[in-house]
XYZ file of C-alpha atoms in Angstrom:
626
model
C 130.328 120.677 -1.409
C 132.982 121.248 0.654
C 130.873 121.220 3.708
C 129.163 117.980 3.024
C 132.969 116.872 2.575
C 133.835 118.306 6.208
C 130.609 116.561 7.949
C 130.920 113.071 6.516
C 134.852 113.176 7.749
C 133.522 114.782 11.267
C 130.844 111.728 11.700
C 133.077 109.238 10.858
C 135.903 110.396 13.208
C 133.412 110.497 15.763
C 132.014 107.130 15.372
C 135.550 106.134 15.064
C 136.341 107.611 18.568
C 133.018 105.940 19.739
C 134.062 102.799 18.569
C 137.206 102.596 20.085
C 136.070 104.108 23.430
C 133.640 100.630 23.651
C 136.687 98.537 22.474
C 138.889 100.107 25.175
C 135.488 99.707 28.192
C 134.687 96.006 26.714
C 135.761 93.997 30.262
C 138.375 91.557 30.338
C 138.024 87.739 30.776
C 140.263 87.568 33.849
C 141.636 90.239 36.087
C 144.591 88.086 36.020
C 146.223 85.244 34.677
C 149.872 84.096 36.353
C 152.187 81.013 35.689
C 154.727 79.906 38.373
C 156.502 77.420 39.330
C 159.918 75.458 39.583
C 162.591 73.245 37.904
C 164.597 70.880 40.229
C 167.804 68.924 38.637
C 169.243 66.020 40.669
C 172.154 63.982 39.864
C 174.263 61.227 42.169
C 177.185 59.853 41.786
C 178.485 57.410 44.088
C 181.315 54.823 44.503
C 181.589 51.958 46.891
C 185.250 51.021 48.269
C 183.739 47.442 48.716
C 180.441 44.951 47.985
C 177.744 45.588 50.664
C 175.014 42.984 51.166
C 171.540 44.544 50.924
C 169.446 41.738 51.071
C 168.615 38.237 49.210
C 166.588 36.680 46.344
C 165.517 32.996 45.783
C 168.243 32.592 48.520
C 170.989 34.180 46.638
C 173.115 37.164 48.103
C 172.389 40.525 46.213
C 175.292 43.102 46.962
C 175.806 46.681 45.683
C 179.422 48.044 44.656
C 181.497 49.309 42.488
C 180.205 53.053 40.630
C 176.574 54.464 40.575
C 175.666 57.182 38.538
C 171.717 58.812 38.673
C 170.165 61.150 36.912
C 167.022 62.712 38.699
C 165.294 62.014 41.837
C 164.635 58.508 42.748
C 161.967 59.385 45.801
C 159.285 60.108 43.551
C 159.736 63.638 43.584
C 159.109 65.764 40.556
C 161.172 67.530 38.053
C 159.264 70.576 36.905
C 156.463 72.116 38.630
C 153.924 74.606 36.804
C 151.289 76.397 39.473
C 148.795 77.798 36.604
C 146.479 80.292 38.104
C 143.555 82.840 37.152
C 140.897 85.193 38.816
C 137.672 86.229 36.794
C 136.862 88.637 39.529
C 137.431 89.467 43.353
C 135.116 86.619 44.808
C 136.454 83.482 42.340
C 140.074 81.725 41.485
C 140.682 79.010 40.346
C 144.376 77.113 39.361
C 145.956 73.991 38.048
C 149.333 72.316 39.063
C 150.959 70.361 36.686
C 153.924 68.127 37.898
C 156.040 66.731 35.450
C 158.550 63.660 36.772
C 161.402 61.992 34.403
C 159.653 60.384 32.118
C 163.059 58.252 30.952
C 162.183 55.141 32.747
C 162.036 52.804 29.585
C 158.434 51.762 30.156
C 157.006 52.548 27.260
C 153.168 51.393 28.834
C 152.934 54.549 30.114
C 149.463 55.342 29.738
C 148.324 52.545 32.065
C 150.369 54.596 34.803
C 148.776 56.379 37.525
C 149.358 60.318 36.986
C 150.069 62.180 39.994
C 151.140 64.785 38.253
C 147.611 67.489 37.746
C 146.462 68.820 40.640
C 142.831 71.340 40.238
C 142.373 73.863 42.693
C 139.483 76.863 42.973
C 138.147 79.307 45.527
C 135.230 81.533 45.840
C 133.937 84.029 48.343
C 130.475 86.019 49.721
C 130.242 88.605 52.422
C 130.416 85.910 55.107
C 131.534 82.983 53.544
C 135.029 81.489 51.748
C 135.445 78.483 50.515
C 138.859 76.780 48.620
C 138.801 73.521 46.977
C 141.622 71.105 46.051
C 141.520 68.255 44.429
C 143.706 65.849 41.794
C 147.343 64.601 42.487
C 148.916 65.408 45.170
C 148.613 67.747 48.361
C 150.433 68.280 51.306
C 147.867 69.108 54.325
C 147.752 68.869 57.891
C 144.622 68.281 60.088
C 146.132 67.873 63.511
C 149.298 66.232 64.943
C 147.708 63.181 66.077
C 144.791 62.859 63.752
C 146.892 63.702 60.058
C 150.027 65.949 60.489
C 154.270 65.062 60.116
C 157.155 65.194 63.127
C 158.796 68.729 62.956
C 160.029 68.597 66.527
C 162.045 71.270 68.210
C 163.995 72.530 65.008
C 166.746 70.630 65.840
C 168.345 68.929 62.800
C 171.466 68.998 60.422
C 170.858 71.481 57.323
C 174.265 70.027 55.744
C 172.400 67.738 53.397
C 169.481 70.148 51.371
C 165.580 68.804 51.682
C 163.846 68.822 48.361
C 161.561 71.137 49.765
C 164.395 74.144 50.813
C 163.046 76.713 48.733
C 165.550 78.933 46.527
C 166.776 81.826 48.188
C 167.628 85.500 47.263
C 170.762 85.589 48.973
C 173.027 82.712 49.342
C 173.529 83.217 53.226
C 169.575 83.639 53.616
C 168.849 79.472 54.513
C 171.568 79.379 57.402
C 170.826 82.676 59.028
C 167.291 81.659 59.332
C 168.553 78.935 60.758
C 170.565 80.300 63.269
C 168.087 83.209 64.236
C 164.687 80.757 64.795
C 166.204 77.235 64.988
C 164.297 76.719 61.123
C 164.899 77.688 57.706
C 161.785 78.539 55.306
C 160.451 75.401 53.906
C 157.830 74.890 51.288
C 154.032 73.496 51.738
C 156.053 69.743 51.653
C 157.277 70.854 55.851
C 155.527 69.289 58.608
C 152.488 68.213 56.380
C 150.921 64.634 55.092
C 150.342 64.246 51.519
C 146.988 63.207 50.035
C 146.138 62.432 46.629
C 141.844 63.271 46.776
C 139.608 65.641 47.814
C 139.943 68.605 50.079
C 137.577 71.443 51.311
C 138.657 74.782 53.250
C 136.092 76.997 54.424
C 135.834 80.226 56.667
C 132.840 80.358 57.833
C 131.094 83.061 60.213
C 132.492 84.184 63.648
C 135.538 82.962 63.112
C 134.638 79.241 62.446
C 136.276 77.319 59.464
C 136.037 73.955 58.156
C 138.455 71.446 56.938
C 137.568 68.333 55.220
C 139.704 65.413 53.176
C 139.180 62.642 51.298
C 141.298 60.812 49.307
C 144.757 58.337 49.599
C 147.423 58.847 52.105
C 151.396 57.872 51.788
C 150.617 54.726 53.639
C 147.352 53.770 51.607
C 149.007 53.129 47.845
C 147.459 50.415 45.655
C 148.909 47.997 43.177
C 147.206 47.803 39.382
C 147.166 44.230 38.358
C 146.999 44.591 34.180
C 145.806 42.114 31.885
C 146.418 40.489 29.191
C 142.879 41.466 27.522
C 144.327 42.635 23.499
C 141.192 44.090 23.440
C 142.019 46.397 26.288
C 138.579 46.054 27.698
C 139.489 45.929 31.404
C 142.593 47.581 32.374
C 142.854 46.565 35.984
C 142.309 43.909 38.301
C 142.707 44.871 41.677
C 139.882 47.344 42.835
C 139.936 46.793 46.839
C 139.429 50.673 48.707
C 141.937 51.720 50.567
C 141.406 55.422 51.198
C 141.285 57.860 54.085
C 139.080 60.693 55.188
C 138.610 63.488 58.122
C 138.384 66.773 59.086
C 138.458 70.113 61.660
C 135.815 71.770 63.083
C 137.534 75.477 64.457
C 136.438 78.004 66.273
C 138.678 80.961 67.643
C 137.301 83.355 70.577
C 139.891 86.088 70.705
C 143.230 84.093 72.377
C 141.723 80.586 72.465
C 141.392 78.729 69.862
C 139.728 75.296 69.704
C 138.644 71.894 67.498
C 137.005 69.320 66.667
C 139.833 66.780 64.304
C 138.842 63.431 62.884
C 140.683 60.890 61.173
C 139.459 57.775 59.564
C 141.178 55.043 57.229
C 139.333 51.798 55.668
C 140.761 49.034 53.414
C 140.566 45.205 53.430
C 142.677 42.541 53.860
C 141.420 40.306 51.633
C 140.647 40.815 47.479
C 137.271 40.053 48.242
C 136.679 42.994 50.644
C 135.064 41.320 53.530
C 137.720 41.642 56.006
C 137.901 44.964 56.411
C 141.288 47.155 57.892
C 140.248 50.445 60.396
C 141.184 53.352 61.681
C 139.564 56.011 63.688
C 140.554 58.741 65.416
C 139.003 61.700 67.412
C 140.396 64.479 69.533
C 139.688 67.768 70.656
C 142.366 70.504 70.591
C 142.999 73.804 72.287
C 145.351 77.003 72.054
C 145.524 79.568 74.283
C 148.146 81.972 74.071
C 149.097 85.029 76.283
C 152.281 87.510 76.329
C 153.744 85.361 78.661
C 152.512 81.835 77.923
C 151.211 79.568 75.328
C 148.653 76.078 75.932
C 148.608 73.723 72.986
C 146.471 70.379 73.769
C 145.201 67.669 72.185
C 143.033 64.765 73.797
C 141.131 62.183 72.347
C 140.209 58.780 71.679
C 141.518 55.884 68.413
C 140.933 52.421 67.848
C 142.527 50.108 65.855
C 141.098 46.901 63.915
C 141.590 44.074 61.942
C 140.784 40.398 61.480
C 143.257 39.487 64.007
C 142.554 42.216 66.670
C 138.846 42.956 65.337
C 136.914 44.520 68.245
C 139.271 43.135 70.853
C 141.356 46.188 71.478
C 138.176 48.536 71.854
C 139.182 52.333 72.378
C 142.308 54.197 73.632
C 143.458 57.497 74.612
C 145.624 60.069 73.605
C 147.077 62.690 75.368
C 149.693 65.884 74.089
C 149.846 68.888 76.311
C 152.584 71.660 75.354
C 153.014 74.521 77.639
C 155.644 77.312 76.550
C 156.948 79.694 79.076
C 158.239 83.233 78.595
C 161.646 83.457 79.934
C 159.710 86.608 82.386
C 158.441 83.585 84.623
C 161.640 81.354 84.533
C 164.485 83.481 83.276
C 164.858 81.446 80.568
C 162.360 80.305 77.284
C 160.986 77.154 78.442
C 159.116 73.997 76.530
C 157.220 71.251 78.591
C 155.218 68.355 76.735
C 153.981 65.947 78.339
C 151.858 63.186 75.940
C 150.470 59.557 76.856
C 149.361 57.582 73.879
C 147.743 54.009 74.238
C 148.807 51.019 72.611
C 145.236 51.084 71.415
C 145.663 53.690 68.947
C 147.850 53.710 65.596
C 148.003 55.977 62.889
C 150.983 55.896 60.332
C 149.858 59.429 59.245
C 150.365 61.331 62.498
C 153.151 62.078 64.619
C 153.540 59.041 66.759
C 154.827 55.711 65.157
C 153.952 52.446 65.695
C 155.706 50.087 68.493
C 152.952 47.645 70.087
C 151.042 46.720 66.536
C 151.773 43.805 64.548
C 149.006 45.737 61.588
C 147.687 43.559 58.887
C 148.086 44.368 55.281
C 146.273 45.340 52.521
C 144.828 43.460 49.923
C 145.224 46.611 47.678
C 148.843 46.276 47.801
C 150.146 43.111 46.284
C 153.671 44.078 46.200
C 154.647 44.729 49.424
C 157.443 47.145 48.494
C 155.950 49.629 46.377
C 155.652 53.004 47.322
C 152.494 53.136 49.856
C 151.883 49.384 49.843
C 152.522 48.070 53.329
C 150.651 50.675 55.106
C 154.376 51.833 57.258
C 156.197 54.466 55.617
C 157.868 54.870 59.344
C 160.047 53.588 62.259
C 158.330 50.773 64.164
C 159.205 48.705 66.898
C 159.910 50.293 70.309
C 161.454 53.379 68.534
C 163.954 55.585 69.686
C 162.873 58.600 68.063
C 163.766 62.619 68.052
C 162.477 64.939 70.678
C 158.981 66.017 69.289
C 157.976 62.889 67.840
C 155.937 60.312 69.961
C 155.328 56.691 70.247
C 152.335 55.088 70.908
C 152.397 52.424 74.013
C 154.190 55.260 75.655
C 153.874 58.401 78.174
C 156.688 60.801 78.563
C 157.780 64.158 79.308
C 159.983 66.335 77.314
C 161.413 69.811 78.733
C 163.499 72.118 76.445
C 165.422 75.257 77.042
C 167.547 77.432 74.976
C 169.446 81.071 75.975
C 171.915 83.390 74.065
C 175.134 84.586 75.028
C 176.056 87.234 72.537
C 176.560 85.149 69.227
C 176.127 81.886 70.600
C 173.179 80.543 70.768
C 172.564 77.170 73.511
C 169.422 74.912 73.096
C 168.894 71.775 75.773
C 166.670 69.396 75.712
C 166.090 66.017 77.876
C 163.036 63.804 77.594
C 161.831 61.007 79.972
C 160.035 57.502 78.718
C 157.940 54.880 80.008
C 156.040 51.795 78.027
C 152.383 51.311 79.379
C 152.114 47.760 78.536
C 154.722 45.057 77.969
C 154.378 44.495 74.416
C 157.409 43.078 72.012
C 160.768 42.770 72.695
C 162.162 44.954 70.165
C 163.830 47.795 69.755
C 164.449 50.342 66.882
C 166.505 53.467 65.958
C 168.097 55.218 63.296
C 171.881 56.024 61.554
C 173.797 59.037 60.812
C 173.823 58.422 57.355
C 170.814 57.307 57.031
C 169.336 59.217 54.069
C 172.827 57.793 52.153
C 171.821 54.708 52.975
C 168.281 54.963 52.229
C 169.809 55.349 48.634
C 171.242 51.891 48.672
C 167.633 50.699 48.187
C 166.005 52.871 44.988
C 161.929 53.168 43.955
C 161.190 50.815 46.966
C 160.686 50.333 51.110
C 161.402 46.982 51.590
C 161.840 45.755 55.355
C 163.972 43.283 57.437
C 167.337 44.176 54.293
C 171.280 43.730 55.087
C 173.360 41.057 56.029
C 171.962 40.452 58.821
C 168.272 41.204 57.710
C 167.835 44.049 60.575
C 167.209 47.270 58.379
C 164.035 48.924 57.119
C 164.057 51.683 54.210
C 161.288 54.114 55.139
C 161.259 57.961 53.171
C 164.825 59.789 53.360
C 166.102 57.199 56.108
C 166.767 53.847 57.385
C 166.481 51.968 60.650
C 168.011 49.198 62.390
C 165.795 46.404 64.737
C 167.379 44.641 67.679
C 165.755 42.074 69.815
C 165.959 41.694 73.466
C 166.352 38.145 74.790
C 164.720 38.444 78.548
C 161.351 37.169 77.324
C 158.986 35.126 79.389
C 157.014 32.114 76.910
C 154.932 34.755 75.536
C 157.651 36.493 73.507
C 156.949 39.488 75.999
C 159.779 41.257 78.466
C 158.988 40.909 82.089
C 159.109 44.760 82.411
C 158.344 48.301 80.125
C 161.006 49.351 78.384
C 162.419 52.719 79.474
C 163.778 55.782 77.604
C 165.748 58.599 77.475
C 167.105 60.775 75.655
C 169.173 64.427 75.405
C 169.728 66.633 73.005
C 172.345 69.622 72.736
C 172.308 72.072 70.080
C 174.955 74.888 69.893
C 174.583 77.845 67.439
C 177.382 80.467 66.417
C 177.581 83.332 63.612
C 180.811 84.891 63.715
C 182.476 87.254 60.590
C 185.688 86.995 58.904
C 187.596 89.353 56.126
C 184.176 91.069 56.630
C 182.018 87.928 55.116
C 179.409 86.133 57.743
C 180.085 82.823 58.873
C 178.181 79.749 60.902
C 178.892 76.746 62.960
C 176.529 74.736 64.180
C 176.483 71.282 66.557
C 174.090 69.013 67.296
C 174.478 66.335 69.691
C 172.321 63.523 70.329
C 172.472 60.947 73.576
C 169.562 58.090 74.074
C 169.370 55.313 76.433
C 166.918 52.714 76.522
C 166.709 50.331 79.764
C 164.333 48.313 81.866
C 164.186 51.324 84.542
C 163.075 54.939 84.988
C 166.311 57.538 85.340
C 166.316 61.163 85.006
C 168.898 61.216 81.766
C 170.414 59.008 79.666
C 172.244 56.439 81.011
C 175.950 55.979 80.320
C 176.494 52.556 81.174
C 176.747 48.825 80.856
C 172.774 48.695 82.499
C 171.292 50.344 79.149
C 170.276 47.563 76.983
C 170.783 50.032 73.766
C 172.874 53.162 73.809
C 172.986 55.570 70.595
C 174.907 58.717 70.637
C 175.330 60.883 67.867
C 177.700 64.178 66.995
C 177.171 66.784 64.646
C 179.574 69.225 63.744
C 178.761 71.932 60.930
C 180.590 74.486 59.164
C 179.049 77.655 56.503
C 181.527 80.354 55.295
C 180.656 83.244 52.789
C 183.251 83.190 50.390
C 182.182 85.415 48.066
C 178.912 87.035 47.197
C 177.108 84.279 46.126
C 178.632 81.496 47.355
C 178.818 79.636 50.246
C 180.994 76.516 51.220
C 180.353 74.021 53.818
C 181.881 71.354 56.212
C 180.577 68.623 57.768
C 181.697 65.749 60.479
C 179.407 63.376 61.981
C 180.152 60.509 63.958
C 177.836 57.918 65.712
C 178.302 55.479 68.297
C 175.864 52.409 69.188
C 176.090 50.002 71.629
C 173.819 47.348 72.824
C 174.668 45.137 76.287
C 174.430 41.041 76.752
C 170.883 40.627 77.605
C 170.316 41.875 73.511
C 170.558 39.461 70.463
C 174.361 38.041 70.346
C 176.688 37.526 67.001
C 176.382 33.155 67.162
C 179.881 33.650 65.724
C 181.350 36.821 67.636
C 179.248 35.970 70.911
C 178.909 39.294 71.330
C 175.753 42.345 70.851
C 175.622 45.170 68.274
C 178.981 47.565 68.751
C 178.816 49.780 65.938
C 180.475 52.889 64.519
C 179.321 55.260 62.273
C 181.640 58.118 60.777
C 180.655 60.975 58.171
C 182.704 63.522 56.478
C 181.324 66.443 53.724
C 182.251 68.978 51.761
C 179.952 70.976 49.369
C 178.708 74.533 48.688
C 175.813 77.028 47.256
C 176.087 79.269 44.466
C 173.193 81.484 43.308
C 173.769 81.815 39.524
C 170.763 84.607 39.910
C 168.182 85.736 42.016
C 165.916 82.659 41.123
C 168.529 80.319 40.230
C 171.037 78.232 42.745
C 173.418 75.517 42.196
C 174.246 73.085 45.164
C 177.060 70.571 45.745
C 177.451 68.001 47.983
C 179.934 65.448 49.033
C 180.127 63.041 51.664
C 182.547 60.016 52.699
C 180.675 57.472 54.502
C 181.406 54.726 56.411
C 179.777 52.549 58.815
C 181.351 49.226 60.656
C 179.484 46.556 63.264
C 183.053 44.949 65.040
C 180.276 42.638 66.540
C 178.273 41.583 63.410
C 181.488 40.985 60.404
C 179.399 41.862 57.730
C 177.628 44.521 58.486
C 180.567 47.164 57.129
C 180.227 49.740 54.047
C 182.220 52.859 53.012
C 182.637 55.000 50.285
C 181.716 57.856 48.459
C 178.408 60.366 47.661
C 178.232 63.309 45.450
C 175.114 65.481 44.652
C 174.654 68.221 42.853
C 171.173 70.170 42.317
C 170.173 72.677 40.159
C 167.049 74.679 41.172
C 165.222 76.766 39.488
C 162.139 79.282 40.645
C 159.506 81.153 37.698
């Protein structure tokens, strides 16, 4: 008996044991499973010292003063970001983003909305192969500079004001010694890239060749939903005219060079019937070839433009961009050359040249010309005077930069030489020192030709100012090509005090535009338009985790007699520009920062009465990484 007793309990602890040895083998459904992401709080407060004109309505002034207070981020940039992700095995991912904004808008028609806010991502892999797609709300990509790409220059730029895309940091003095070791601090996938709401397709393919492809909408080609008034909810929308983009690179890299095939195309209409049609296209070939002591970036190609007013009339132009950078071995210093020659030809409000010689026609997709996307410029136009870095089409120039150290100072120069190729307009753009507080004045829109004097244009993060010139023969064009120069000066020092590290950083900016060629800017009455700029910065490490900052910026612009006159001063543009900030960083933990800023602003045109504003900005962020 008792041995019958002892077998029974020995085949049931071994079927036990066999049991749980499967349940412990039995494979799981993903290798792994993570959820990321990021929380971003935004608030603004800001106070006016006196009424500002920003534009008109059925002919009546509409000014803003008095207080402003915000909660969250008017620029249509999201609250909370969740990056879900998962991998069933070594060869296959796949991933969702979901992107939440404030929903607190009072429009309680919500679900006839367009949701950005899902993006769908997955990857899989053979022995020779890899492929990634993308597709859903919104990506930030880049094809090429000139085909689809964003202005990211020579690193020169304030980092007083924070970027929505600054990443949090681990240590609260990471962001400005980044800065001052490589001229940039870390960004996110937001830096230097387009974004695109579609389709895209990354693949590696065999010896070393990988494919790029994109489909989709672009910032520039937004679209209006006209609802109805159907109760039975039968047909949502009215408006159904394409306006879309799509591209790609072809790349193939044989050890140090590296070269491409890029395309960009865009199509809409003009009209809601869709039978004048609104094109882009764009192709160039690009090459990199990098040694120890020298580097060869190029990009050459041909674009066209056309609409019903140009149609075929333009026919194709070229475009040029040749970077060479030099090891300071061959010219004791780090040198930067670019030399780039665009045609008037060619536009592309996605790239890194803007717009001057094109009058473009707008889409029928749009209907309200101010929305977010709708008038296919989310850019500086005119005959720009732009940054270092980013081009102009209608122009060829040169730009040569060099930078040195001596011991904790760090020197960067810059000086860049313009010509117009054809005589076209008689305008002439540029931008303000507080520009991205002014671009505030003008919330959840871009609308153009604002102000007292109906010269400004709200574009993303900035605002700029048109001038005309009054030389013009009867065909509204200049008897000569605008010239242009400008300079740029950046000085970097990290110096320590009671043992904590501390920064100062200037930027100076000097540009010149006039009807002849000169070797820098000029400094006198013969400039039609002079802008100069100074930047003056200031980062201390008070304590462990936090950092304060100082800011001054002033700006000075001044145009000559032969530009449009005041009919009650009698005089051109003479204006004055003056910032002043305070603020710091404070990492609450090793995911977690808090970020203040304030700024007193003011801005005066002696020439043009009305054109004055002052006052004061504060921001404060919390942000938030999981």
């Amino acid at each position: 008996m008792m041995k019958g007793i002892w077998f029974i309990t020995f085949i049931l602890f071994a079927s036990s044991l066999m049991s749980q040895e499967k349940k412990n083998v039995k494979p799981a459904p993903l290798q792994n499973f993570n959820v990321s992401g990021n929380y971003r709080f935004y608030a603004q407060h800001r106070l006016f010292n006196a009424p500002y004109v920003i534009g008109t309505e059925n002919g009546i002034e509409q000014t803003i003063d008095g207080r402003s207070i915000l909660t969250g981020d008017a620029s249509q940039l999201p609250e909370l970001t969740l990056n879900i992700s998962g991998r069933p095995n070594n060869k296959l991912s796949f991933g969702t983003d979901l992107i939440v904004w404030n929903q607190n808008n009072g429009n309680f028609d919500y679900y006839r909305s367009l949701q950005l806010g899902i993006n769908l991502y997955g990857s899989f892999s053979t022995k020779k192969t890899a492929v990634n797609i993308r597709t859903g709300g919104i990506f930030w990509h880049e094809i090429s500079p000139l085909t689809f790409g964003s202005f990211y220059g020579y690193n020169r730029f304030s980092v007083f004001e924070r970027n929505p895309w600054d990443p949090q940091t681990r240590k609260v003095e990471d962001r400005y010694l980044n800065y001052y070791k490589n001229g940039a601090i870390n960004q996110d996938s937001r830096w230097a890239n387009q974004a695109i709401q579609g389709i895209i397709l990354d693949a590696e393919l065999p010896r070393e060749t990988s494919l790029n492809l994109i489909y989709g909408r672009a910032q520039n080609t937004g679209a209006s939903f006209l609802t109805t008034n159907n109760l039975n909810n039968i047909n949502l929308y009215q408006n159904i005219v394409p306006n879309y983009v799509f591209g790609g690179a072809l790349k193939k890299k044989i050890r140090r060079l590296t070269s491409s095939i890029n395309n960009y195309s865009r199509i809409t209409y003009s009209d809601t019937l869709a039978r004048n049609p609104i094109t882009n296209f764009i192709v160039t070939s690009g090459i990199n070839y990098k040694t120890k002591k020298f580097e060869i970036l190029s990009e050459t190609g041909l674009g066209k433009y056309s609409d019903e007013f140009n149609q075929d009339s333009l026919g194709y132009g070229e475009l040029i961009s040749l970077h060479f950078n030099l090891d300071p071995s061959l010219y004791l210093i780090p040198l930067q050359i670019h030399a780039y020659r665009i045609s008037h030809k060619v536009v592309n409000n996605n790239s890194i040249f803007i717009n001057t010689s094109m009058n473009q026609a707008q889409s029928a997709a749009s209907i309200d010309q101010q929305n977010i996307g709708s008038n296919g410029v989310l850019q500086q136009t005119g005959s720009g005077i732009v940054p270092m870095g980013q081009l102009a089409n209608n122009r060829q120039g040169i730009d040569i930069s060099a930078y040195f150290n001596l011991k904790s100072l760090s020197i960067t120069f810059g000086n860049s030489i313009a010509r117009e190729l054809q005589q076209i307009g008689n305008q002439i753009s540029y931008t303000h020192l507080n520009g991205l507080t002014m671009s505030r004045f003008w919330r959840w829109s871009f609308p153009s030709n604002v102000g007292p004097y109906n010269k400004k244009s709200v574009i993303y993060r900035s605002v700029f100012e048109t001038i005309n010139l009054t030389q013009t023969n009867s065909n509204g064009n200049l008897d000569f090509k605008k010239c242009f120069n400008t300079m740029e000066t950046q000085l970097k020092y990290k110096f320590t005090f009671l043992n904590r590290p501390g920064y100062i950083f200037y930027l100076g900016s000097y540009n010149s535009v006039q009807d002849q060629l000169a070797g820098f800017t000029v400094l006198n009455e013969s400039a039609l338009l002079r802008v100069y700029n100074h930047q003056l910065e200031n980062y201390y490490q008070l304590f462990k985790n936090l950092m304060i900052s100082q800011y001054v910026g002033v700006e000075r612009i001044i145009g000559n007699y032969d530009t449009q006159l005041n009919i009650e001063t009698g005089r051109p543009i003479n204006q004055e520009g003056i910032g002043i900030g305070v603020g710091f960083d404070f990492i609450l933990a090793k995911n977690t920062g808090l970020y203040f800023r304030h700024r007193y602003f003011k801005f005066e045109d002696t020439s043009f009465p009305l054109d004055k504003f002052s006052g004061h900005e504060s921001t404060l962020e919390l942000k938030v990484v999981f």
